[in-house]
Short mmCIF file of N, CA and C in Angstrom, two decimals:
data_model
loop_
_atom_site.label_atom_id
_atom_site.label_comp_id
_atom_site.label_asym_id
_atom_site.label_seq_id
_atom_site.Cartn_x
_atom_site.Cartn_y
_atom_site.Cartn_z
N MET A 1 139.29 96.80 137.60
CA MET A 1 138.19 97.99 137.43
C MET A 1 139.13 99.54 137.96
N ALA A 2 139.08 100.19 136.81
CA ALA A 2 139.69 101.33 137.24
C ALA A 2 138.42 102.52 137.36
N GLN A 3 138.54 103.15 138.62
CA GLN A 3 137.39 104.08 139.18
C GLN A 3 138.25 105.46 139.34
N PHE A 4 137.34 106.56 138.56
CA PHE A 4 138.13 107.70 138.51
C PHE A 4 136.76 108.60 139.05
N SER A 5 137.13 109.86 139.53
CA SER A 5 136.18 110.85 139.91
C SER A 5 135.80 111.69 138.68
N VAL A 6 134.81 112.36 138.61
CA VAL A 6 134.30 113.22 137.63
C VAL A 6 135.45 114.26 137.12
N HIS A 7 135.97 114.85 138.17
CA HIS A 7 137.05 115.85 137.87
C HIS A 7 138.39 114.93 137.00
N ASP A 8 138.64 114.01 137.51
CA ASP A 8 139.71 113.17 136.74
C ASP A 8 139.46 112.90 135.52
N ALA A 9 137.97 112.48 135.34
CA ALA A 9 137.55 111.99 134.07
C ALA A 9 137.48 113.08 132.99
N LYS A 10 137.16 114.23 133.42
CA LYS A 10 137.24 115.46 132.68
C LYS A 10 138.67 115.59 132.01
N THR A 11 139.54 115.80 133.10
CA THR A 11 140.85 115.97 132.89
C THR A 11 141.56 115.14 131.82
N ASN A 12 141.20 113.59 131.88
CA ASN A 12 142.04 112.61 131.30
C ASN A 12 141.13 111.79 130.39
N LEU A 13 140.07 112.46 129.87
CA LEU A 13 138.98 111.82 128.94
C LEU A 13 139.50 111.08 127.75
N SER A 14 140.46 111.79 127.07
CA SER A 14 141.11 110.97 125.91
C SER A 14 141.97 109.69 126.31
N ARG A 15 142.53 109.66 127.53
CA ARG A 15 143.18 108.54 127.99
C ARG A 15 142.09 107.33 128.22
N LEU A 16 141.25 107.82 129.04
CA LEU A 16 140.07 106.99 129.49
C LEU A 16 139.23 106.22 128.24
N ILE A 17 138.98 107.18 127.23
CA ILE A 17 138.53 106.49 126.26
C ILE A 17 139.40 105.59 125.50
N ALA A 18 140.75 105.86 125.35
CA ALA A 18 141.53 104.84 124.77
C ALA A 18 141.62 103.49 125.82
N ASP A 19 141.57 103.58 126.98
CA ASP A 19 141.67 102.51 127.89
C ASP A 19 140.37 101.55 127.70
N ALA A 20 139.16 102.32 127.55
CA ALA A 20 138.05 101.48 127.30
C ALA A 20 138.18 100.93 125.87
N LEU A 21 138.38 101.45 124.85
CA LEU A 21 138.64 100.88 123.59
C LEU A 21 139.39 99.79 123.58
N ALA A 22 140.49 99.89 124.43
CA ALA A 22 141.26 98.72 124.66
C ALA A 22 141.03 97.39 125.43
N GLY A 23 139.85 97.81 125.82
CA GLY A 23 139.14 96.66 126.59
C GLY A 23 139.19 96.78 128.19
N GLY A 24 139.87 97.96 128.54
CA GLY A 24 139.74 98.09 129.89
C GLY A 24 138.34 98.59 130.64
N ASP A 25 138.08 98.40 131.89
CA ASP A 25 136.90 98.72 132.58
C ASP A 25 137.13 99.96 133.25
N VAL A 26 136.45 100.91 132.64
CA VAL A 26 136.56 102.43 133.34
C VAL A 26 135.15 102.71 133.90
N VAL A 27 135.31 102.93 135.16
CA VAL A 27 134.27 103.56 135.88
C VAL A 27 134.41 105.08 136.35
N ILE A 28 133.33 105.95 136.39
CA ILE A 28 133.24 107.14 136.71
C ILE A 28 132.46 107.15 138.01
N ALA A 29 133.04 107.98 138.91
CA ALA A 29 132.28 108.06 140.30
C ALA A 29 132.03 109.54 140.85
N ARG A 30 131.15 109.65 141.51
CA ARG A 30 131.02 110.99 142.16
C ARG A 30 130.97 110.65 143.64
N GLY A 31 132.35 111.25 144.23
CA GLY A 31 132.74 110.79 145.56
C GLY A 31 133.18 109.46 145.41
N ASN A 32 132.71 108.38 146.32
CA ASN A 32 133.04 107.18 146.00
C ASN A 32 131.98 106.19 145.84
N VAL A 33 130.91 106.92 144.98
CA VAL A 33 129.77 106.26 144.40
C VAL A 33 130.04 105.72 143.12
N PRO A 34 130.22 104.65 142.42
CA PRO A 34 130.46 104.63 140.91
C PRO A 34 129.05 104.83 140.41
N VAL A 35 128.94 105.71 139.25
CA VAL A 35 127.70 106.26 138.54
C VAL A 35 127.73 105.94 137.19
N VAL A 36 128.95 105.70 136.46
CA VAL A 36 129.04 105.40 135.04
C VAL A 36 130.01 104.45 134.73
N ARG A 37 129.74 103.72 133.65
CA ARG A 37 130.73 102.76 133.31
C ARG A 37 131.10 103.26 131.67
N LEU A 38 132.28 103.57 131.27
CA LEU A 38 132.77 104.01 130.00
C LEU A 38 133.09 102.66 129.08
N VAL A 39 132.12 102.42 128.06
CA VAL A 39 132.30 101.30 127.24
C VAL A 39 132.25 101.60 125.93
N PRO A 40 132.92 100.98 125.08
CA PRO A 40 132.89 101.13 123.73
C PRO A 40 131.64 100.88 122.82
N VAL A 41 131.41 101.61 122.07
CA VAL A 41 130.20 101.60 121.16
C VAL A 41 130.42 100.53 119.90
N GLU A 42 129.43 99.61 119.73
CA GLU A 42 129.52 98.68 118.86
C GLU A 42 129.03 99.31 117.28
N PRO A 43 130.09 99.45 116.46
CA PRO A 43 129.86 99.91 115.05
C PRO A 43 128.57 99.47 114.56
N ARG A 44 128.05 100.27 113.75
CA ARG A 44 126.99 99.69 112.96
C ARG A 44 127.38 99.14 111.85
N GLY A 45 126.85 97.95 111.28
CA GLY A 45 127.41 97.44 109.80
C GLY A 45 127.08 98.22 108.60
N ARG A 46 127.92 98.28 107.88
CA ARG A 46 127.61 99.08 106.61
C ARG A 46 126.19 98.35 105.91
N ARG A 47 125.67 99.05 104.99
CA ARG A 47 124.78 98.67 104.20
C ARG A 47 125.20 98.51 102.82
N VAL A 48 124.87 97.28 102.30
CA VAL A 48 125.31 96.81 101.14
C VAL A 48 124.32 96.61 100.13
N PHE A 49 124.46 97.52 99.10
CA PHE A 49 123.37 97.67 98.04
C PHE A 49 123.34 96.49 97.23
N GLY A 50 122.06 95.75 97.37
CA GLY A 50 121.79 94.67 96.69
C GLY A 50 122.11 93.62 97.60
N ALA A 51 122.12 93.53 98.75
CA ALA A 51 122.41 92.59 99.61
C ALA A 51 121.30 91.64 99.65
N LEU A 52 120.09 91.84 99.48
CA LEU A 52 118.86 91.08 99.59
C LEU A 52 118.28 90.68 98.42
N LYS A 53 119.10 90.90 97.25
CA LYS A 53 118.70 90.52 95.81
C LYS A 53 118.47 88.92 95.92
N GLY A 54 117.25 88.68 95.17
CA GLY A 54 116.93 87.35 95.12
C GLY A 54 116.48 86.89 96.51
N LYS A 55 116.34 87.39 97.39
CA LYS A 55 115.77 87.01 98.71
C LYS A 55 114.52 87.60 99.07
N ILE A 56 114.06 88.61 98.35
CA ILE A 56 112.64 89.03 98.72
C ILE A 56 112.19 89.22 97.36
N ALA A 57 110.73 88.85 97.35
CA ALA A 57 109.87 88.97 96.14
C ALA A 57 108.73 89.86 96.37
N ILE A 58 108.21 90.58 95.60
CA ILE A 58 107.15 91.53 95.54
C ILE A 58 106.01 90.84 94.53
N ASP A 59 104.84 90.56 95.28
CA ASP A 59 103.70 90.05 94.78
C ASP A 59 103.34 90.91 93.54
N SER A 60 102.74 90.23 92.60
CA SER A 60 102.29 91.07 91.20
C SER A 60 101.11 91.92 91.76
N ARG A 61 100.24 91.66 93.06
CA ARG A 61 99.21 92.56 93.37
C ARG A 61 99.93 93.84 93.98
N PHE A 62 100.95 94.09 94.05
CA PHE A 62 101.62 95.06 94.93
C PHE A 62 100.88 96.36 94.78
N ASP A 63 100.99 96.78 93.50
CA ASP A 63 100.52 98.14 93.27
C ASP A 63 98.85 98.16 93.31
N GLU A 64 98.12 97.23 93.15
CA GLU A 64 96.78 97.00 93.20
C GLU A 64 96.11 98.09 94.51
N PRO A 65 94.96 98.75 94.18
CA PRO A 65 94.50 99.34 95.60
C PRO A 65 93.73 98.26 96.61
N LEU A 66 93.99 98.61 97.82
CA LEU A 66 93.59 97.76 98.95
C LEU A 66 92.13 97.65 98.83
N PRO A 67 91.76 96.26 99.23
CA PRO A 67 90.09 96.31 99.31
C PRO A 67 89.80 96.94 100.55
N GLY A 68 88.31 97.31 100.20
CA GLY A 68 87.61 98.26 101.25
C GLY A 68 87.90 98.08 102.90
N ASP A 69 87.71 96.69 102.93
CA ASP A 69 87.68 96.43 104.38
C ASP A 69 89.30 96.70 104.87
N GLU A 70 90.20 96.50 104.22
CA GLU A 70 91.53 96.89 104.77
C GLU A 70 91.73 98.08 104.67
N ARG A 71 91.29 99.23 103.60
CA ARG A 71 91.42 100.24 103.45
C ARG A 71 91.01 101.19 104.62
N ASP A 72 89.71 100.69 105.03
CA ASP A 72 89.12 101.32 106.26
C ASP A 72 89.78 101.34 107.51
N GLY A 73 90.69 100.28 107.62
CA GLY A 73 91.52 100.31 108.78
C GLY A 73 92.87 101.45 108.83
N TRP A 74 92.95 102.00 107.72
CA TRP A 74 94.16 103.00 107.71
C TRP A 74 93.26 104.30 107.89
N GLN A 75 94.02 105.40 108.49
CA GLN A 75 93.68 106.86 108.86
C GLN A 75 94.32 107.32 107.44
N LEU A 76 93.36 107.82 106.55
CA LEU A 76 93.81 108.81 105.50
C LEU A 76 93.63 110.09 105.97
N VAL A 77 94.53 111.00 106.10
CA VAL A 77 94.46 112.40 106.22
C VAL A 77 94.33 113.19 104.94
#
């Protein structure tokens, strides 16, 4: 585990980011007290148009108005 002061982290941020992306354990400390661990962010997956085609069905009643007892539960402004 590599530990760096806040000042060293500011000075060498690009290198510390590269170390963290390479799998290194980078810890930033105030004085001798570790306060932050620098870790890579997991990338979000890309959305693919049509990925759920054939997996979702819309009921034929979808566009019909809600029954009164259900509609009363919604706050309409």
